[in-house]
CSV table of C-alpha atoms and ligand atoms in Angstrom, one decimal:
chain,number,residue,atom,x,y,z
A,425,UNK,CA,-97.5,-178.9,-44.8
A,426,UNK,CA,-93.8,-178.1,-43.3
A,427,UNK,CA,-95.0,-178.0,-39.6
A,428,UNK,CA,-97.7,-176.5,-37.7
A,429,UNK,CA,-97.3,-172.9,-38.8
A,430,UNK,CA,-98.1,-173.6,-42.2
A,431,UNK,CA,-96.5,-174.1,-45.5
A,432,UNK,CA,-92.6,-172.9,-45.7
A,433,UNK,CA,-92.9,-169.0,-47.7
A,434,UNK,CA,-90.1,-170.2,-50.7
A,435,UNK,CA,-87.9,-167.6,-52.4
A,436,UNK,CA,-85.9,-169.0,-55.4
A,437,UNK,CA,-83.0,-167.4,-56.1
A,438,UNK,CA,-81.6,-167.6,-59.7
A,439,UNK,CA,-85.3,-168.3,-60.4
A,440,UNK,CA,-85.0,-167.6,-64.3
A,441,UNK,CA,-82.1,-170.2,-64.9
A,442,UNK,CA,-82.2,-173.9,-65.6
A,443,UNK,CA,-82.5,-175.2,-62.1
A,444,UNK,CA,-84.4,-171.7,-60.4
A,445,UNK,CA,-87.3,-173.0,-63.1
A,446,UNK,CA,-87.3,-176.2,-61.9
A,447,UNK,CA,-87.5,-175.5,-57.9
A,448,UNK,CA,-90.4,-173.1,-59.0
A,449,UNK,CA,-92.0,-175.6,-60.9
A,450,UNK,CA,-91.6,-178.4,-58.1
A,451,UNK,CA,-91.8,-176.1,-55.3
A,452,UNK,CA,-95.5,-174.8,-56.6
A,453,UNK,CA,-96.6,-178.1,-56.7
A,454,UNK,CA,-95.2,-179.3,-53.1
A,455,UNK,CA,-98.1,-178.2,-50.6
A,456,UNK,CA,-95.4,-177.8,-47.9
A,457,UNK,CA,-94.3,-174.5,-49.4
A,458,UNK,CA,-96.1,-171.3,-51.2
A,459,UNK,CA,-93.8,-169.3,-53.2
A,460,UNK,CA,-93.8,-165.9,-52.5
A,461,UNK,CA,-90.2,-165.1,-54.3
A,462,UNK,CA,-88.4,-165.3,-57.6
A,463,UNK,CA,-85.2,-163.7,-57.3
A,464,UNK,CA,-82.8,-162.8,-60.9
A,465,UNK,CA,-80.6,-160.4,-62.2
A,466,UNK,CA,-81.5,-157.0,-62.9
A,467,UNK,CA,-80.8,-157.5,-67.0
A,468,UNK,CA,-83.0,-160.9,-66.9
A,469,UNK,CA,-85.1,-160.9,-69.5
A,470,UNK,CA,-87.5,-162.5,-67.1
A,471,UNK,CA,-87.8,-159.5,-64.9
A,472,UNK,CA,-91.5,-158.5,-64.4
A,473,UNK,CA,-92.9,-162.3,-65.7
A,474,UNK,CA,-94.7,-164.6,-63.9
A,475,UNK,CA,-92.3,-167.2,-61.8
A,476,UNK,CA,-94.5,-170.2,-62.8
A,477,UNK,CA,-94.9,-169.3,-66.7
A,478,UNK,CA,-91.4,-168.6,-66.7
A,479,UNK,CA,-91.1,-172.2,-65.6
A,480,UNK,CA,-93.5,-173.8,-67.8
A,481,UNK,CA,-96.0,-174.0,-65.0
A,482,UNK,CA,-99.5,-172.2,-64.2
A,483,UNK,CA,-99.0,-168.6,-62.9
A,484,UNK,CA,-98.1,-168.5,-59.7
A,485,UNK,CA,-98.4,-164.6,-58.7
A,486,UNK,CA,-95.1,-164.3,-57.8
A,487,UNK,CA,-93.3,-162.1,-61.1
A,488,UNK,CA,-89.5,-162.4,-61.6
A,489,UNK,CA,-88.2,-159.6,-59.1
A,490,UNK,CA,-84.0,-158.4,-58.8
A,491,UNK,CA,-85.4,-157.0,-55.4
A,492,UNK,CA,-86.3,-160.0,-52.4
A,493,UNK,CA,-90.3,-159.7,-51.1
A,494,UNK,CA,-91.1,-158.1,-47.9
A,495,UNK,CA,-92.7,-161.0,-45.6
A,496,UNK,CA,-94.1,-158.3,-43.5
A,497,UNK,CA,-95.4,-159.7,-40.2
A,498,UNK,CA,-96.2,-163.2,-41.5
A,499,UNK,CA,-95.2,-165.3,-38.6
A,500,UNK,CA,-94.3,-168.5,-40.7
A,501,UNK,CA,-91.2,-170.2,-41.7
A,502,UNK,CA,-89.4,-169.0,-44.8
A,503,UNK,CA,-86.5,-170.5,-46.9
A,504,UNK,CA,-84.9,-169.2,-49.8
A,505,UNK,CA,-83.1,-171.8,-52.0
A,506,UNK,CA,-80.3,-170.7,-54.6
A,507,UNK,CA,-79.1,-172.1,-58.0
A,508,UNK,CA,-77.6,-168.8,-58.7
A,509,UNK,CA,-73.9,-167.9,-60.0
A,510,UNK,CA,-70.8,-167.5,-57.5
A,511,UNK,CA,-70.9,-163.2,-58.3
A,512,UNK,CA,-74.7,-163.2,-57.0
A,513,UNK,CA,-74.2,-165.5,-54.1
A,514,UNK,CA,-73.1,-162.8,-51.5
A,515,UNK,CA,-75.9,-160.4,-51.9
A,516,UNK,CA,-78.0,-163.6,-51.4
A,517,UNK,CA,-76.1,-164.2,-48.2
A,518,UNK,CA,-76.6,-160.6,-46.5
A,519,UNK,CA,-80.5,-161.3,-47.6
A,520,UNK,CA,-80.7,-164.1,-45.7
A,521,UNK,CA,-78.6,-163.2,-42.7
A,522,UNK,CA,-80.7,-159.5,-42.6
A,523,UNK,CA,-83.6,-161.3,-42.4
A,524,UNK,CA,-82.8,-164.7,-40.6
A,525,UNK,CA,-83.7,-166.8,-43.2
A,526,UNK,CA,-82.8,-170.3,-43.5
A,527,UNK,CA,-80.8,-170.9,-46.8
A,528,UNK,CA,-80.0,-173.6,-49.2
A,529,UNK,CA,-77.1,-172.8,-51.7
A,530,UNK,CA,-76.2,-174.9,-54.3
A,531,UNK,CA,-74.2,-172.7,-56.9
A,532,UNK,CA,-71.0,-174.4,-57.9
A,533,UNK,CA,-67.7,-172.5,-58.5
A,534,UNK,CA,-67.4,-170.8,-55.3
A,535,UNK,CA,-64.0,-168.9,-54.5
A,536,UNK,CA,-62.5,-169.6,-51.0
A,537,UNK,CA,-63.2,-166.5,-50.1
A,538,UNK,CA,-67.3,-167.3,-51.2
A,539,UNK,CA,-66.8,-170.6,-48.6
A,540,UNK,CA,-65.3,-168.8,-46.0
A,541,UNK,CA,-68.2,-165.9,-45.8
A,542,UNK,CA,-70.8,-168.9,-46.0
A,543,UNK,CA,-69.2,-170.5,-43.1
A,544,UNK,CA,-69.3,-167.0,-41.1
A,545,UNK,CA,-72.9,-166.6,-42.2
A,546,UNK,CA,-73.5,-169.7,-40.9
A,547,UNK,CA,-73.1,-168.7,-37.3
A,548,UNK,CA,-76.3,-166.6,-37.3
A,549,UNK,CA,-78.4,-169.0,-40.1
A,550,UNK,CA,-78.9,-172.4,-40.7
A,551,UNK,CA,-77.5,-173.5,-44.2
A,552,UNK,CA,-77.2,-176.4,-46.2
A,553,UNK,CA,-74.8,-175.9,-49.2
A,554,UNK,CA,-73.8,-179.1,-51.1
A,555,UNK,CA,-72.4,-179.0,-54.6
A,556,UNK,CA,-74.8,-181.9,-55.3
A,557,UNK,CA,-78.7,-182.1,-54.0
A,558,UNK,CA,-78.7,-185.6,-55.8
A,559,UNK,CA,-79.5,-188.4,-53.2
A,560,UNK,CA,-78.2,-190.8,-56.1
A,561,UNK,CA,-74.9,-188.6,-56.0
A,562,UNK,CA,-74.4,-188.0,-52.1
A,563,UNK,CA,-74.8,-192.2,-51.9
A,564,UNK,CA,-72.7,-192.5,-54.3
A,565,UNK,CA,-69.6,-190.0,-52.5
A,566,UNK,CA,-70.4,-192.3,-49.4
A,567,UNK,CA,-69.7,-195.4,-51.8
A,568,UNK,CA,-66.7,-194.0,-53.3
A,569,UNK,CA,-65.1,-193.2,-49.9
A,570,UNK,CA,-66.1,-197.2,-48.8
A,571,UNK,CA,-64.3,-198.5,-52.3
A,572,UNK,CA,-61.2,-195.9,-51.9
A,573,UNK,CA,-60.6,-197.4,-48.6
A,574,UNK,CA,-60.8,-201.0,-49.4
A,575,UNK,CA,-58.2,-200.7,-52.4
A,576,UNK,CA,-56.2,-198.0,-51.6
A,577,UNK,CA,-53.2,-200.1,-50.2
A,578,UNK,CA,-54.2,-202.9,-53.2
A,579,UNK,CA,-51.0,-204.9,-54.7
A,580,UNK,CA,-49.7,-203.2,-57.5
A,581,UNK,CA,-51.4,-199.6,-56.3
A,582,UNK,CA,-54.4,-197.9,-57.2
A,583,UNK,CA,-55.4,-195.1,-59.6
A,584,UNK,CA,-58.4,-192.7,-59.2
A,585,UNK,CA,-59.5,-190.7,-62.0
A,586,UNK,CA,-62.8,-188.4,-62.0
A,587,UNK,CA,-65.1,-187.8,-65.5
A,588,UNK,CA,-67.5,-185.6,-65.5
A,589,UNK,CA,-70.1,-184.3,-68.1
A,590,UNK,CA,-71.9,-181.4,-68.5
A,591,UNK,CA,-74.2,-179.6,-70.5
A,592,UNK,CA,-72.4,-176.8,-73.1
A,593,UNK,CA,-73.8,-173.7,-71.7
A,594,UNK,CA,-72.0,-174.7,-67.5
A,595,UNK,CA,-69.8,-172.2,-66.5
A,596,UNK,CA,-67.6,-173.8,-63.6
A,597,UNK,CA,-65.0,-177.4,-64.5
A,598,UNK,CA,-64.5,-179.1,-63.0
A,599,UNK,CA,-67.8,-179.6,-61.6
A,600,UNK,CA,-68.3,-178.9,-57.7
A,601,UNK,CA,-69.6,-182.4,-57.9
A,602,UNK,CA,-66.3,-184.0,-59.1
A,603,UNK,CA,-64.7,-181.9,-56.4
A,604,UNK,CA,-66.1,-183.0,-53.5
A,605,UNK,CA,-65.5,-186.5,-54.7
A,606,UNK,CA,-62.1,-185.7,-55.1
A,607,UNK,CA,-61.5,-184.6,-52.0
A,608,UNK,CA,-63.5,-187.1,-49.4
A,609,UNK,CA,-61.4,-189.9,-52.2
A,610,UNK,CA,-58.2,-187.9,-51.1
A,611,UNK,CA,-59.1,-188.0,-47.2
A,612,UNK,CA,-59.2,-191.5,-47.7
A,613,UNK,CA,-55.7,-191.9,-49.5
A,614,UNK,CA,-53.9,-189.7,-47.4
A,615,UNK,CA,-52.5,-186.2,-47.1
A,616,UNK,CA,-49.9,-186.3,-50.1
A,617,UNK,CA,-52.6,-186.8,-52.4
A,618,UNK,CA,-52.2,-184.6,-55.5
A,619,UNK,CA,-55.3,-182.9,-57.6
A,620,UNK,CA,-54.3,-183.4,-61.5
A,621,UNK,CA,-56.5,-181.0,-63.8
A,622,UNK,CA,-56.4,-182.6,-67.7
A,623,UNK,CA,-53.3,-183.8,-69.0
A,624,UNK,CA,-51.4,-182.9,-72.1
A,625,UNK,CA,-48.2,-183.2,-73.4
A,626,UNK,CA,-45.1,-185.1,-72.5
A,627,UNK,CA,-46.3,-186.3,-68.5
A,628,UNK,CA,-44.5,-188.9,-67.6
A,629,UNK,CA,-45.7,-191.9,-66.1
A,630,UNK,CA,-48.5,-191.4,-63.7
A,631,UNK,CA,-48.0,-190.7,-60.2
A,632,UNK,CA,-49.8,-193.2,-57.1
A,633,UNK,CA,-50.6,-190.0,-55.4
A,634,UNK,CA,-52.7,-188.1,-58.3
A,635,UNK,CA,-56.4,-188.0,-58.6
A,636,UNK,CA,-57.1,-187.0,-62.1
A,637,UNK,CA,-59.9,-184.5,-63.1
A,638,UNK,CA,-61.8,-185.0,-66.5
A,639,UNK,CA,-64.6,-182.4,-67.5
A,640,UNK,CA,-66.5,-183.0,-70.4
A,641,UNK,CA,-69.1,-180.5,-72.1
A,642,UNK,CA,-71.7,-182.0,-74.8
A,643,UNK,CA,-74.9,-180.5,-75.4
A,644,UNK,CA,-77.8,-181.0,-72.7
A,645,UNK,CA,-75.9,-183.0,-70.4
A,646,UNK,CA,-77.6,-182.6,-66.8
A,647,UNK,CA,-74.8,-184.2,-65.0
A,648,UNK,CA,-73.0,-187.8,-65.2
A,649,UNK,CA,-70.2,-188.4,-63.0
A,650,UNK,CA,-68.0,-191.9,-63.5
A,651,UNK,CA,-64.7,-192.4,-60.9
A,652,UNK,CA,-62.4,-195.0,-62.3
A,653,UNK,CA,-61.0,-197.2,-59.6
A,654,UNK,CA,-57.8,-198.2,-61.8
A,655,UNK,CA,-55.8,-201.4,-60.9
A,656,UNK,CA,-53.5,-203.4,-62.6
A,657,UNK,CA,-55.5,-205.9,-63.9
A,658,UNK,CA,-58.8,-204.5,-63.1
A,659,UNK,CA,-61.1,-201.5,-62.7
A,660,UNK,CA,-64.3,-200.8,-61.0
A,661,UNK,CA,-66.2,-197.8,-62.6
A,662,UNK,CA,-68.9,-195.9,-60.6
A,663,UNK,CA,-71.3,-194.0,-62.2
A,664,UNK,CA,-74.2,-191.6,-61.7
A,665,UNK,CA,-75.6,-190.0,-63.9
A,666,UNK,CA,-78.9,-187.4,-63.9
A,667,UNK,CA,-81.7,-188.2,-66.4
A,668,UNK,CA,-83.1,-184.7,-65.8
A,669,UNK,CA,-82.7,-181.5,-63.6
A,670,UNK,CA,-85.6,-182.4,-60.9
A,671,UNK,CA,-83.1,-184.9,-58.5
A,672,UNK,CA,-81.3,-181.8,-57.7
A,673,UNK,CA,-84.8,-179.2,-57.4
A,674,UNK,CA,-86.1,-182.1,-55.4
A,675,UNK,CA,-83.3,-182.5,-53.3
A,676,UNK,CA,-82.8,-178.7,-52.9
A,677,UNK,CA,-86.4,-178.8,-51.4
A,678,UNK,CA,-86.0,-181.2,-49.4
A,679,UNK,CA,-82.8,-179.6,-47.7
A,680,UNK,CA,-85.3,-176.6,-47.2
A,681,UNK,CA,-88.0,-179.2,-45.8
A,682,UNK,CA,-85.4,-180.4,-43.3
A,683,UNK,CA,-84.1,-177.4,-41.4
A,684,UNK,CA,-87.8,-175.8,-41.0
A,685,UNK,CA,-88.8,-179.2,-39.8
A,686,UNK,CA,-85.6,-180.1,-37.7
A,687,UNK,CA,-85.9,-176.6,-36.2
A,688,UNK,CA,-82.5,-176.4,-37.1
A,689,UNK,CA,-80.6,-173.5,-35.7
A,690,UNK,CA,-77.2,-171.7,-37.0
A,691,UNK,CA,-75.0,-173.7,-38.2
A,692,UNK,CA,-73.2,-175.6,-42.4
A,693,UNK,CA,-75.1,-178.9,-42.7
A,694,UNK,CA,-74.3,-180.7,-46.1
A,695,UNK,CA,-77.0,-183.0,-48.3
A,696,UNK,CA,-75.1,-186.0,-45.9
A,697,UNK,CA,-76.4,-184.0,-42.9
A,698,UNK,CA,-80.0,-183.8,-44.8
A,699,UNK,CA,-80.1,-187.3,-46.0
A,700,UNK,CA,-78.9,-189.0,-42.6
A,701,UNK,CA,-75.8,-190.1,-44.5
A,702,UNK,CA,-73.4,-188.5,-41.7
A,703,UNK,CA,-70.7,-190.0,-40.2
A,704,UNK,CA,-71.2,-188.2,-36.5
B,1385,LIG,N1,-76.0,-178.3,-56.1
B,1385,LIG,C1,-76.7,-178.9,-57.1
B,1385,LIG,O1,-77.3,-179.9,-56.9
B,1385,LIG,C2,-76.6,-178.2,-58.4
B,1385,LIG,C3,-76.0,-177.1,-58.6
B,1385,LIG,N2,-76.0,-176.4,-59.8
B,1385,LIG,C4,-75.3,-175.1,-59.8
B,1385,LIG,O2,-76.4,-174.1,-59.7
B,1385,LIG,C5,-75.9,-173.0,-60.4
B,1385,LIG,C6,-77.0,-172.6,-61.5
B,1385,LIG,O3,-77.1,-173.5,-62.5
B,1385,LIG,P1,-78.1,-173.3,-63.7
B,1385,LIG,O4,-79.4,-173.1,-63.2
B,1385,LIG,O5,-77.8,-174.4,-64.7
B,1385,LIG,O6,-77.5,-171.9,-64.3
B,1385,LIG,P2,-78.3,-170.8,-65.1
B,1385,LIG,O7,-77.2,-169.9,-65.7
B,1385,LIG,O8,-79.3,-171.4,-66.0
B,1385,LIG,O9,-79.0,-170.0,-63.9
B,1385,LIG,C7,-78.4,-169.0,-63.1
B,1385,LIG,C8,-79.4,-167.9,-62.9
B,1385,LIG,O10,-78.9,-167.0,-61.9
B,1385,LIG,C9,-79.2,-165.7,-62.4
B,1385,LIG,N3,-78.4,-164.7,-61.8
B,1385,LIG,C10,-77.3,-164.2,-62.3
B,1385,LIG,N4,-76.8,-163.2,-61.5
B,1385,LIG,C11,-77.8,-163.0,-60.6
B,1385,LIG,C12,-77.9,-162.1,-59.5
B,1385,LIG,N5,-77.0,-161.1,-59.2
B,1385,LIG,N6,-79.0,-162.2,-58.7
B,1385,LIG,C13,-80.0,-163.1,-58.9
B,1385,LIG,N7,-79.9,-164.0,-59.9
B,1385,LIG,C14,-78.8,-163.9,-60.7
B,1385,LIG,C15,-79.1,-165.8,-63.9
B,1385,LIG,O11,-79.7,-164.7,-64.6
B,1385,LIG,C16,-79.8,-167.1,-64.2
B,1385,LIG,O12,-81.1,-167.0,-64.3
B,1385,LIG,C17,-74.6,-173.4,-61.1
B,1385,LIG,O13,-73.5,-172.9,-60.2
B,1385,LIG,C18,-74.6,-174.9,-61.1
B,1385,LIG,O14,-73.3,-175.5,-61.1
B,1385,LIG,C19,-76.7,-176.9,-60.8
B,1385,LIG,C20,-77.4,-178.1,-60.7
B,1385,LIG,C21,-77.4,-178.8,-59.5
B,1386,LIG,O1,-74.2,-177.0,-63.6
B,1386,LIG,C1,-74.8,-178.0,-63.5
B,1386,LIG,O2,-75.7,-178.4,-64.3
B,1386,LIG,C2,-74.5,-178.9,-62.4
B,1386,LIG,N1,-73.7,-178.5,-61.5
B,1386,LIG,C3,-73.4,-179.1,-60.2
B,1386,LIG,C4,-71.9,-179.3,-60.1
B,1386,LIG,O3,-71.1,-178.4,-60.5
B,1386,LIG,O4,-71.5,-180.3,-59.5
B,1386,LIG,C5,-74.2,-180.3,-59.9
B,1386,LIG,C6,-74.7,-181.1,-61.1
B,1386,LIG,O5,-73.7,-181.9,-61.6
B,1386,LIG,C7,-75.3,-180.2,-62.2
């Protein structure tokens, strides 16, 4: 059970794709919640099927919906968790905020714009959005950020260059994931730190100040990220790498778990914020 008032009333939205199956399939078996949402597109071909056969699970009685349920006057907490697509993220949002619903969003590939109307959402609803719901990922950022500051000034300079694979059918490169370690690697090198995308043709000698971004897409990949920590003479190479989609539907769960439970009000926490991995 969430709290007191009951299990948490879970809407996945994206519920059709890759990861929406995957909450389903993890949320139905999580007493702390009861789904009573599957949110898709309107052209899913999933529209009007059971959420939990559509995940490879028992029937849940919740069918694949493009409208979002009607809680009525149920008093209990509610959630709704997305793994959705940048393009379906707002309508998601004015959901959410109509209804006060806590939210966890975890599409990748968000314009500014997209970040900026989550942030304003954020005054009236409590959200977690985090490019990764790994906990193996999120230590890793923090370990990253440790190993960037004890060898950024190292003899001879260092070079920071970020792989990342993917399955074939991922629409977004580089990864959110390989973002957000670029950038808390670049608040650790300093402000002139440059983002490099690929390289090709005649570049020159490498910069000190370039982070280099890598994004690889073979078959059913489910998400490996390796940061090369170049010197001369030596490297360190950190990797992480997903065996299967259910770190990140756990994780997404567990962000939903921790703002009914924290009673937390209005406000962007991150998966740090979720997994006490915070700096304030
Ligand atoms: N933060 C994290 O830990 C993770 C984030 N992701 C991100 O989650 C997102 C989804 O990934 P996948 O499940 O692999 O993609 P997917 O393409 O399999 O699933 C997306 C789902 O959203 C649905 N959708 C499209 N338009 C919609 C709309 N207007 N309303 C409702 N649903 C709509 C699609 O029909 C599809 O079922 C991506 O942005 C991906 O990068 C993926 C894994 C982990
Ligand atoms: O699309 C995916 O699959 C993933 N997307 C996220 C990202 O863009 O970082 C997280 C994870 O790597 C899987």
């Amino acid at each position: 059970m969430a709290d007191s008032t009951g299990p948490i009333s879970l809407t996945v939205h994206g519920a059709a794709g890759r990861m929406g199956r995957r909450v389903v399939a993890l949320g139905m078996t999580d007493s702390s919640f009861h789904l009573v949402g599957a949110i898709d597109h309107a052209q899913s071909d999933h529209l009007g099927k059971d959420a939990g056969s559509v995940a490879g699970e028992a029937p849940s009685g919740v069918e694949i919906s493009s409208t979002w349920p009607t809680l009525g006057d149920q008093t209990g907490p509610q959630a709704v968790v997305d793994f959705s697509l940048p393009e379906a993220l707002d309508d998601c949002l004015a959901h959410c905020v109509k209804v006060g619903s806590p939210l966890v969003v975890a599409t990748t590939g968000l314009t500014d714009e997209q970040k900026q109307r989550l942030s304003d959402a954020a005054a009236s609803i409590p959200i977690v959005w985090a490019p990764s719901m790994s906990l193996a990922v999120n230590l890793s950022m923090k370990i990253a950020e440790q190993i960037t500051a004890a060898l950024k000034d190292v003899s001879g300079g260092l070079d920071v260059e970020i792989l990342e694979r993917h399955h074939r059918f991922k629409a977004d490169a580089p990864s959110g994931t390989a973002l957000k370690f670029g950038e808390l690697i670049a608040g650790q090198l300093g402000e002139s730190t440059t983002h490099v995308h690929g390289r090709e043709g005649h570049t020159g000698a490498r910069t000190r100040e370039e982070i280099g971004y890598h994004a690889i897409r073979v078959g059913d990949n489910p998400g490996e990220h390796t940061i090369v920590f170049g010197m001369l003479g030596e490297k360190i190479e950190l990797n992480v790498a997903a065996s299967n989609r259910d770190c990140y539907a756990s994780g997404a769960l567990a962000a939903a778990k921790w703002l009914i439970q924290e009673n937390k009000g209005p406000g962007l926490y991150s998966m740090f914020d979720v997994l006490g991995m915070s700096d304030n």
